[in-house]
PDB file of C-alpha atoms in Angstrom:
ATOM      1  CA  MET A  26       0.000   0.000   0.000  1.00  0.00           C
ATOM      2  CA  PRO A  27       2.289   2.772  -1.257  1.00  0.00           C
ATOM      3  CA  PHE A  28       0.022   5.867  -0.910  1.00  0.00           C
ATOM      4  CA  ASP A  29       1.803   7.289  -3.952  1.00  0.00           C
ATOM      5  CA  SER A  30      -1.229   8.944  -5.566  1.00  0.00           C
ATOM      6  CA  ASN A  31      -4.583  10.357  -4.474  1.00  0.00           C
ATOM      7  CA  ILE A  32      -7.005   8.406  -6.655  1.00  0.00           C
ATOM      8  CA  SER A  33      -9.761   8.658  -4.035  1.00  0.00           C
ATOM      9  CA  ASN A  34     -10.302  10.742  -0.895  1.00  0.00           C
ATOM     10  CA  THR A  35     -11.912   7.769   0.853  1.00  0.00           C
ATOM     11  CA  THR A  36      -9.897   4.776  -0.384  1.00  0.00           C
ATOM     12  CA  THR A  37      -6.203   3.968  -0.455  1.00  0.00           C
ATOM     13  CA  TYR A  38      -5.323   1.216  -2.873  1.00  0.00           C
ATOM     14  CA  ASP A  39      -3.367  -1.976  -2.304  1.00  0.00           C
ATOM     15  CA  TYR A  40      -1.169  -2.623  -5.347  1.00  0.00           C
ATOM     16  CA  SER A  41      -0.591  -6.293  -4.561  1.00  0.00           C
ATOM     17  CA  ILE A  42      -2.692  -9.123  -5.980  1.00  0.00           C
ATOM     18  CA  SER A  43      -4.450  -9.408  -2.607  1.00  0.00           C
ATOM     19  CA  ASN A  44      -6.472  -6.208  -3.246  1.00  0.00           C
ATOM     20  CA  ASN A  45      -6.738  -5.302   0.435  1.00  0.00           C
ATOM     21  CA  ASP A  46      -7.709  -1.674  -0.149  1.00  0.00           C
ATOM     22  CA  GLY A  47      -7.971   0.631   2.862  1.00  0.00           C
ATOM     23  CA  THR A  48     -10.788   2.964   3.917  1.00  0.00           C
ATOM     24  CA  LEU A  49      -9.698   6.420   5.090  1.00  0.00           C
ATOM     25  CA  ASN A  50     -11.592   7.784   8.067  1.00  0.00           C
ATOM     26  CA  SER A  51     -12.545  11.449   7.901  1.00  0.00           C
ATOM     27  CA  GLY A  52      -9.592  12.670   9.977  1.00  0.00           C
ATOM     28  CA  VAL A  53      -6.789  11.498   7.676  1.00  0.00           C
ATOM     29  CA  TYR A  54      -5.812  12.854   4.279  1.00  0.00           C
ATOM     30  CA  TRP A  55      -3.381  12.346   1.411  1.00  0.00           C
ATOM     31  CA  ASN A  56      -0.288  14.525   1.048  1.00  0.00           C
ATOM     32  CA  ASN A  57       1.833  14.701  -2.121  1.00  0.00           C
ATOM     33  CA  SER A  58       5.056  14.659  -0.095  1.00  0.00           C
ATOM     34  CA  GLY A  59       6.231  11.248   1.114  1.00  0.00           C
ATOM     35  CA  ILE A  60       9.216   8.941   0.941  1.00  0.00           C
ATOM     36  CA  LEU A  61       8.177   7.750  -2.512  1.00  0.00           C
ATOM     37  CA  GLY A  62       5.337   9.737  -4.058  1.00  0.00           C
ATOM     38  CA  GLY A  63       2.575  10.684  -1.627  1.00  0.00           C
ATOM     39  CA  SER A  64       1.799   9.708   1.963  1.00  0.00           C
ATOM     40  CA  ILE A  65      -1.080   9.736   4.459  1.00  0.00           C
ATOM     41  CA  VAL A  66      -1.235  12.389   7.185  1.00  0.00           C
ATOM     42  CA  PHE A  67      -2.737  11.596  10.598  1.00  0.00           C
ATOM     43  CA  PRO A  68      -3.380  15.084  12.031  1.00  0.00           C
ATOM     44  CA  GLU A  69      -2.359  15.668  15.620  1.00  0.00           C
ATOM     45  CA  GLY A  70      -5.292  16.311  17.928  1.00  0.00           C
ATOM     46  CA  ARG A  71      -8.014  14.674  15.791  1.00  0.00           C
ATOM     47  CA  LEU A  72      -7.774  11.499  17.908  1.00  0.00           C
ATOM     48  CA  SER A  73     -10.694   9.129  17.205  1.00  0.00           C
ATOM     49  CA  GLU A  74     -10.866  10.220  13.558  1.00  0.00           C
ATOM     50  CA  ASP A  75      -7.261   9.400  12.663  1.00  0.00           C
ATOM     51  CA  TYR A  76      -6.986   5.934  11.128  1.00  0.00           C
ATOM     52  CA  ILE A  77      -7.269   3.745   8.031  1.00  0.00           C
ATOM     53  CA  THR A  78      -9.243   0.507   8.123  1.00  0.00           C
ATOM     54  CA  ILE A  79      -7.407  -2.109   6.053  1.00  0.00           C
ATOM     55  CA  GLY A  80      -9.289  -5.215   7.184  1.00  0.00           C
ATOM     56  CA  THR A  81     -12.557  -6.109   8.890  1.00  0.00           C
ATOM     57  CA  GLY A  82     -13.784  -9.207  10.684  1.00  0.00           C
ATOM     58  CA  THR A  83     -11.520 -12.184  10.058  1.00  0.00           C
ATOM     59  CA  GLU A  84      -9.357 -10.546   7.381  1.00  0.00           C
ATOM     60  CA  PHE A  85      -5.656 -10.963   8.273  1.00  0.00           C
ATOM     61  CA  SER A  86      -6.580 -13.868  10.595  1.00  0.00           C
ATOM     62  CA  ASP A  87      -4.010 -16.131   8.927  1.00  0.00           C
ATOM     63  CA  VAL A  88      -1.329 -13.615   8.000  1.00  0.00           C
ATOM     64  CA  CYS A  89       1.165 -14.770  10.651  1.00  0.00           C
ATOM     65  CA  VAL A  90       0.545 -18.533  10.700  1.00  0.00           C
ATOM     66  CA  ASN A  91       3.885 -19.238   8.994  1.00  0.00           C
ATOM     67  CA  GLY A  92       5.666 -16.073  10.073  1.00  0.00           C
ATOM     68  CA  CYS A  93       5.027 -12.469   9.035  1.00  0.00           C
ATOM     69  CA  THR A  94       6.502  -9.036   8.445  1.00  0.00           C
ATOM     70  CA  LEU A  95       5.074  -5.536   9.007  1.00  0.00           C
ATOM     71  CA  ALA A  96       6.939  -2.636   7.406  1.00  0.00           C
ATOM     72  CA  THR A  97       6.391   1.064   6.779  1.00  0.00           C
ATOM     73  CA  TRP A  98       7.972   4.495   6.679  1.00  0.00           C
ATOM     74  CA  THR A  99       6.903   6.691   9.610  1.00  0.00           C
ATOM     75  CA  TYR A 100       7.167  10.312  10.682  1.00  0.00           C
ATOM     76  CA  ALA A 101       5.903  11.087  14.190  1.00  0.00           C
ATOM     77  CA  THR A 102       5.375  14.552  15.675  1.00  0.00           C
ATOM     78  CA  ASP A 103       4.150  13.716  19.193  1.00  0.00           C
ATOM     79  CA  GLY A 104       6.066  11.804  21.851  1.00  0.00           C
ATOM     80  CA  THR A 105       3.666  12.064  24.787  1.00  0.00           C
ATOM     81  CA  THR A 106       1.424   9.063  24.045  1.00  0.00           C
ATOM     82  CA  ASP A 107       1.494   5.557  22.593  1.00  0.00           C
ATOM     83  CA  LYS A 108       1.205   5.723  18.799  1.00  0.00           C
ATOM     84  CA  ASN A 109      -0.100   2.775  16.773  1.00  0.00           C
ATOM     85  CA  ILE A 110       1.325   2.044  13.341  1.00  0.00           C
ATOM     86  CA  ILE A 111      -0.434  -1.192  12.310  1.00  0.00           C
ATOM     87  CA  ALA A 112      -2.665  -3.291  14.570  1.00  0.00           C
ATOM     88  CA  ARG A 113      -5.219  -6.064  14.703  1.00  0.00           C
ATOM     89  CA  SER A 114      -5.868  -5.794  18.400  1.00  0.00           C
ATOM     90  CA  ASP A 115      -8.328  -4.810  21.122  1.00  0.00           C
ATOM     91  CA  SER A 116      -7.494  -3.428  24.557  1.00  0.00           C
ATOM     92  CA  ASP A 117      -9.394  -6.052  26.571  1.00  0.00           C
ATOM     93  CA  ASN A 118      -6.782  -8.877  26.619  1.00  0.00           C
ATOM     94  CA  SER A 119      -8.979 -11.124  24.467  1.00  0.00           C
ATOM     95  CA  ASN A 120      -8.413 -10.111  20.831  1.00  0.00           C
ATOM     96  CA  GLU A 121      -4.878  -8.737  20.899  1.00  0.00           C
ATOM     97  CA  PHE A 122      -3.418 -10.546  17.891  1.00  0.00           C
ATOM     98  CA  PHE A 123      -0.687  -8.200  16.638  1.00  0.00           C
ATOM     99  CA  ARG A 124       0.224  -4.616  17.364  1.00  0.00           C
ATOM    100  CA  PHE A 125       3.077  -2.541  15.900  1.00  0.00           C
ATOM    101  CA  LEU A 126       3.540   0.787  17.680  1.00  0.00           C
ATOM    102  CA  VAL A 127       5.802   3.376  19.257  1.00  0.00           C
ATOM    103  CA  ASN A 128       5.125   3.844  22.959  1.00  0.00           C
ATOM    104  CA  ASN A 129       5.342   7.056  24.991  1.00  0.00           C
ATOM    105  CA  ALA A 130       9.024   6.427  25.765  1.00  0.00           C
ATOM    106  CA  GLU A 131       9.793   6.323  22.000  1.00  0.00           C
ATOM    107  CA  ARG A 132      10.293   2.556  22.029  1.00  0.00           C
ATOM    108  CA  LEU A 133       9.394   0.774  18.799  1.00  0.00           C
ATOM    109  CA  THR A 134       7.323  -2.262  19.827  1.00  0.00           C
ATOM    110  CA  PHE A 135       6.053  -5.333  17.984  1.00  0.00           C
ATOM    111  CA  ASP A 136       3.593  -7.474  19.981  1.00  0.00           C
ATOM    112  CA  LEU A 137       2.298 -10.821  18.740  1.00  0.00           C
ATOM    113  CA  ASP A 138       0.098 -13.265  20.647  1.00  0.00           C
ATOM    114  CA  ASP A 139      -0.702 -16.913  19.981  1.00  0.00           C
ATOM    115  CA  ASP A 140      -4.482 -16.650  20.478  1.00  0.00           C
ATOM    116  CA  GLY A 141      -5.227 -12.992  21.282  1.00  0.00           C
ATOM    117  CA  ASN A 142      -5.360 -13.493  25.059  1.00  0.00           C
ATOM    118  CA  ILE A 143      -2.167 -11.745  26.115  1.00  0.00           C
ATOM    119  CA  THR A 144      -2.209 -13.150  29.656  1.00  0.00           C
ATOM    120  CA  THR A 145      -0.399 -16.100  28.054  1.00  0.00           C
ATOM    121  CA  GLY A 146       1.497 -16.578  24.800  1.00  0.00           C
ATOM    122  CA  LEU A 147       2.524 -12.946  24.249  1.00  0.00           C
ATOM    123  CA  CYS A 148       5.746 -12.266  22.337  1.00  0.00           C
ATOM    124  CA  ARG A 149       7.278  -8.797  22.298  1.00  0.00           C
ATOM    125  CA  SER A 150      10.201  -7.094  20.630  1.00  0.00           C
ATOM    126  CA  ARG A 151      10.769  -3.625  22.102  1.00  0.00           C
ATOM    127  CA  THR A 152      13.665  -1.251  21.508  1.00  0.00           C
ATOM    128  CA  ALA A 153      15.385   0.826  24.177  1.00  0.00           C
ATOM    129  CA  ALA A 154      13.819   4.079  25.339  1.00  0.00           C
ATOM    130  CA  GLY A 155      14.429   6.994  22.989  1.00  0.00           C
ATOM    131  CA  THR A 156      15.386   4.749  20.069  1.00  0.00           C
ATOM    132  CA  PHE A 157      12.598   6.054  17.849  1.00  0.00           C
ATOM    133  CA  ALA A 158      13.309   9.667  16.814  1.00  0.00           C
ATOM    134  CA  LEU A 159      10.576  12.284  16.393  1.00  0.00           C
ATOM    135  CA  ASN A 160      10.168  14.718  13.491  1.00  0.00           C
ATOM    136  CA  THR A 161      12.143  12.689  10.955  1.00  0.00           C
ATOM    137  CA  TRP A 162      11.348   9.877   8.523  1.00  0.00           C
ATOM    138  CA  GLN A 163      12.280   6.391   9.729  1.00  0.00           C
ATOM    139  CA  HIS A 164      11.796   2.965   8.205  1.00  0.00           C
ATOM    140  CA  VAL A 165      10.427   0.510  10.784  1.00  0.00           C
ATOM    141  CA  ILE A 166       9.926  -3.238  10.467  1.00  0.00           C
ATOM    142  CA  GLY A 167       8.588  -5.956  12.744  1.00  0.00           C
ATOM    143  CA  VAL A 168       9.379  -9.591  11.883  1.00  0.00           C
ATOM    144  CA  TRP A 169       8.276 -12.884  13.411  1.00  0.00           C
ATOM    145  CA  ASN A 170      10.021 -15.939  11.968  1.00  0.00           C
ATOM    146  CA  LYS A 171       8.502 -18.556  14.332  1.00  0.00           C
ATOM    147  CA  SER A 172      11.715 -18.592  16.356  1.00  0.00           C
ATOM    148  CA  ASP A 173      12.277 -14.916  17.176  1.00  0.00           C
ATOM    149  CA  ILE A 174      10.381 -11.638  17.108  1.00  0.00           C
ATOM    150  CA  ILE A 175      12.510  -8.772  15.817  1.00  0.00           C
ATOM    151  CA  THR A 176      12.298  -5.005  15.340  1.00  0.00           C
ATOM    152  CA  TYR A 177      14.371  -2.993  12.864  1.00  0.00           C
ATOM    153  CA  ILE A 178      14.851   0.748  12.402  1.00  0.00           C
ATOM    154  CA  ASN A 179      16.352   2.032   9.145  1.00  0.00           C
ATOM    155  CA  GLY A 180      17.487  -1.429   8.089  1.00  0.00           C
ATOM    156  CA  VAL A 181      19.320  -2.216  11.331  1.00  0.00           C
ATOM    157  CA  GLN A 182      18.160  -4.734  13.935  1.00  0.00           C
ATOM    158  CA  SER A 183      17.151  -2.899  17.121  1.00  0.00           C
ATOM    159  CA  ASN A 184      15.826  -5.713  19.294  1.00  0.00           C
ATOM    160  CA  ILE A 185      15.312  -9.482  19.174  1.00  0.00           C
ATOM    161  CA  SER A 186      13.474 -11.814  21.561  1.00  0.00           C
ATOM    162  CA  ALA A 187      12.809 -15.541  21.435  1.00  0.00           C
ATOM    163  CA  CYS A 188       9.267 -16.393  20.285  1.00  0.00           C
ATOM    164  CA  THR A 189       8.285 -19.984  19.508  1.00  0.00           C
ATOM    165  CA  ILE A 190       4.500 -19.779  19.851  1.00  0.00           C
ATOM    166  CA  THR A 191       2.031 -21.512  17.540  1.00  0.00           C
ATOM    167  CA  ILE A 192      -0.777 -19.343  16.169  1.00  0.00           C
ATOM    168  CA  THR A 193      -4.224 -20.579  17.250  1.00  0.00           C
ATOM    169  CA  THR A 194      -6.673 -20.402  14.360  1.00  0.00           C
ATOM    170  CA  GLY A 195     -10.471 -20.610  14.565  1.00  0.00           C
ATOM    171  CA  VAL A 196     -12.938 -18.574  16.625  1.00  0.00           C
ATOM    172  CA  ASN A 197     -11.042 -19.235  19.869  1.00  0.00           C
ATOM    173  CA  GLY A 198      -7.974 -17.587  18.417  1.00  0.00           C
ATOM    174  CA  TRP A 199      -7.034 -15.495  15.403  1.00  0.00           C
ATOM    175  CA  GLY A 200     -10.244 -16.519  13.610  1.00  0.00           C
ATOM    176  CA  ASP A 201     -12.295 -14.301  15.901  1.00  0.00           C
ATOM    177  CA  SER A 202     -13.585 -11.019  14.451  1.00  0.00           C
ATOM    178  CA  GLU A 203     -11.289  -7.987  14.827  1.00  0.00           C
ATOM    179  CA  ASN A 204     -10.628  -5.074  12.481  1.00  0.00           C
ATOM    180  CA  THR A 205      -7.137  -4.184  11.277  1.00  0.00           C
ATOM    181  CA  PHE A 206      -6.017  -0.549  11.289  1.00  0.00           C
ATOM    182  CA  VAL A 207      -3.193   1.687  10.183  1.00  0.00           C
ATOM    183  CA  GLY A 208      -2.760   4.507  12.684  1.00  0.00           C
ATOM    184  CA  ALA A 209      -4.914   3.174  15.557  1.00  0.00           C
ATOM    185  CA  PHE A 210      -6.162   0.035  17.322  1.00  0.00           C
ATOM    186  CA  ASP A 211      -9.305  -1.397  18.993  1.00  0.00           C
ATOM    187  CA  ASP A 212     -12.416  -1.600  16.798  1.00  0.00           C
ATOM    188  CA  SER A 213     -14.735  -1.154  19.780  1.00  0.00           C
ATOM    189  CA  SER A 214     -13.292   2.304  20.485  1.00  0.00           C
ATOM    190  CA  THR A 215     -10.286   3.325  18.411  1.00  0.00           C
ATOM    191  CA  THR A 216      -7.451   4.727  20.470  1.00  0.00           C
ATOM    192  CA  ASP A 217      -3.712   5.530  20.540  1.00  0.00           C
ATOM    193  CA  GLU A 218      -3.860   7.186  17.123  1.00  0.00           C
ATOM    194  CA  TRP A 219      -0.738   8.034  15.166  1.00  0.00           C
ATOM    195  CA  ASN A 220       0.266  11.698  15.122  1.00  0.00           C
ATOM    196  CA  GLY A 221       2.265  12.418  11.982  1.00  0.00           C
ATOM    197  CA  THR A 222       2.633  10.727   8.595  1.00  0.00           C
ATOM    198  CA  ILE A 223       2.855   7.138   7.309  1.00  0.00           C
ATOM    199  CA  ASP A 224       4.010   5.900   3.902  1.00  0.00           C
ATOM    200  CA  GLN A 225       4.753   2.614   2.073  1.00  0.00           C
ATOM    201  CA  VAL A 226       2.834   0.128   4.250  1.00  0.00           C
ATOM    202  CA  LEU A 227       3.672  -3.540   3.663  1.00  0.00           C
ATOM    203  CA  ILE A 228       2.230  -6.632   5.362  1.00  0.00           C
ATOM    204  CA  LEU A 229       3.750  -9.949   4.305  1.00  0.00           C
ATOM    205  CA  ASN A 230       2.771 -13.482   5.288  1.00  0.00           C
ATOM    206  CA  THR A 231       6.429 -14.461   5.420  1.00  0.00           C
ATOM    207  CA  SER A 232       9.365 -13.434   7.569  1.00  0.00           C
ATOM    208  CA  LEU A 233      12.084 -11.336   5.968  1.00  0.00           C
ATOM    209  CA  THR A 234      15.740 -12.052   6.646  1.00  0.00           C
ATOM    210  CA  ALA A 235      18.108  -9.337   7.843  1.00  0.00           C
ATOM    211  CA  THR A 236      19.472  -9.026   4.303  1.00  0.00           C
ATOM    212  CA  GLN A 237      15.990  -8.614   2.857  1.00  0.00           C
ATOM    213  CA  VAL A 238      15.176  -5.985   5.491  1.00  0.00           C
ATOM    214  CA  SER A 239      18.309  -4.048   4.534  1.00  0.00           C
ATOM    215  CA  ASN A 240      17.408  -4.302   0.856  1.00  0.00           C
ATOM    216  CA  LEU A 241      13.895  -3.061   1.527  1.00  0.00           C
ATOM    217  CA  TYR A 242      15.216  -0.057   3.437  1.00  0.00           C
ATOM    218  CA  SER A 243      17.800   0.762   0.759  1.00  0.00           C
ATOM    219  CA  ASN A 244      15.580   0.271  -2.295  1.00  0.00           C
ATOM    220  CA  LEU A 245      12.205   1.338  -0.899  1.00  0.00           C
ATOM    221  CA  SER A 246       9.218  -0.953  -1.298  1.00  0.00           C
ATOM    222  CA  SER A 247       9.260  -0.873  -5.107  1.00  0.00           C
ATOM    223  CA  ILE A 248      11.653  -3.849  -5.041  1.00  0.00           C
ATOM    224  CA  PHE A 249       8.850  -5.991  -3.637  1.00  0.00           C
ATOM    225  CA  TYR A 250       6.560  -5.437  -6.600  1.00  0.00           C
ATOM    226  CA  THR A 251       9.060  -6.951  -9.037  1.00  0.00           C
ATOM    227  CA  LYS A 252      10.255  -9.929  -6.993  1.00  0.00           C
ATOM    228  CA  TYR A 253       8.743 -13.016  -5.399  1.00  0.00           C
ATOM    229  CA  TYR A 254       7.681 -11.884  -1.925  1.00  0.00           C
ATOM    230  CA  ASN A 255       4.273 -12.830  -0.513  1.00  0.00           C
ATOM    231  CA  ILE A 256       2.703  -9.393  -0.218  1.00  0.00           C
ATOM    232  CA  ILE A 257      -0.642  -9.332   1.571  1.00  0.00           C
ATOM    233  CA  ILE A 258      -0.989  -5.559   1.398  1.00  0.00           C
TER     234      ILE A 258
END
């Protein structure tokens, strides 16, 4: 989902064969200045209006079964609150499947749970405080390869933690209904909205290697539209 042109004020288009187009809520808008082409702005202070819905119900329920990767370019302007980048998660400990965010200590965080109940089976990769810089573009990636959960900033590994969970499918796990957002989380009451700009969103149902992460950072996401990667969005 490159955000490179403003074809529609309400829809942002997925260029992969998966056709997972996103719906822009009224608070966000397209800007012609991004890392590559345009980008989407999440205006500071609009709160509950600042997000893109990229999946509803059980969409993305199988994206991490065999490993997965979340990647995007981000520009944040506010460091006082948690800021969600990509999430399929609630805040009630029951449907918290995956959440990619920057917390209020500027720590890039990738959370992944085996069945959505984070009291057990939660994996987390979280960088040191202050690692994520404000008011500048940064490329951020979260990877789960079924052995480890890893975060990268600008092509460099920032944190790694062991994670050998097995994803639970079906209604008692990832098959339960939960919307997927860019710029927020929790479909019952969206919260922790992104303040700033996001560009070049990628969700892959495979885990990238460190070399592939470096290549993605160096060549921007256009490399993935001419190669063999399993792009979901």
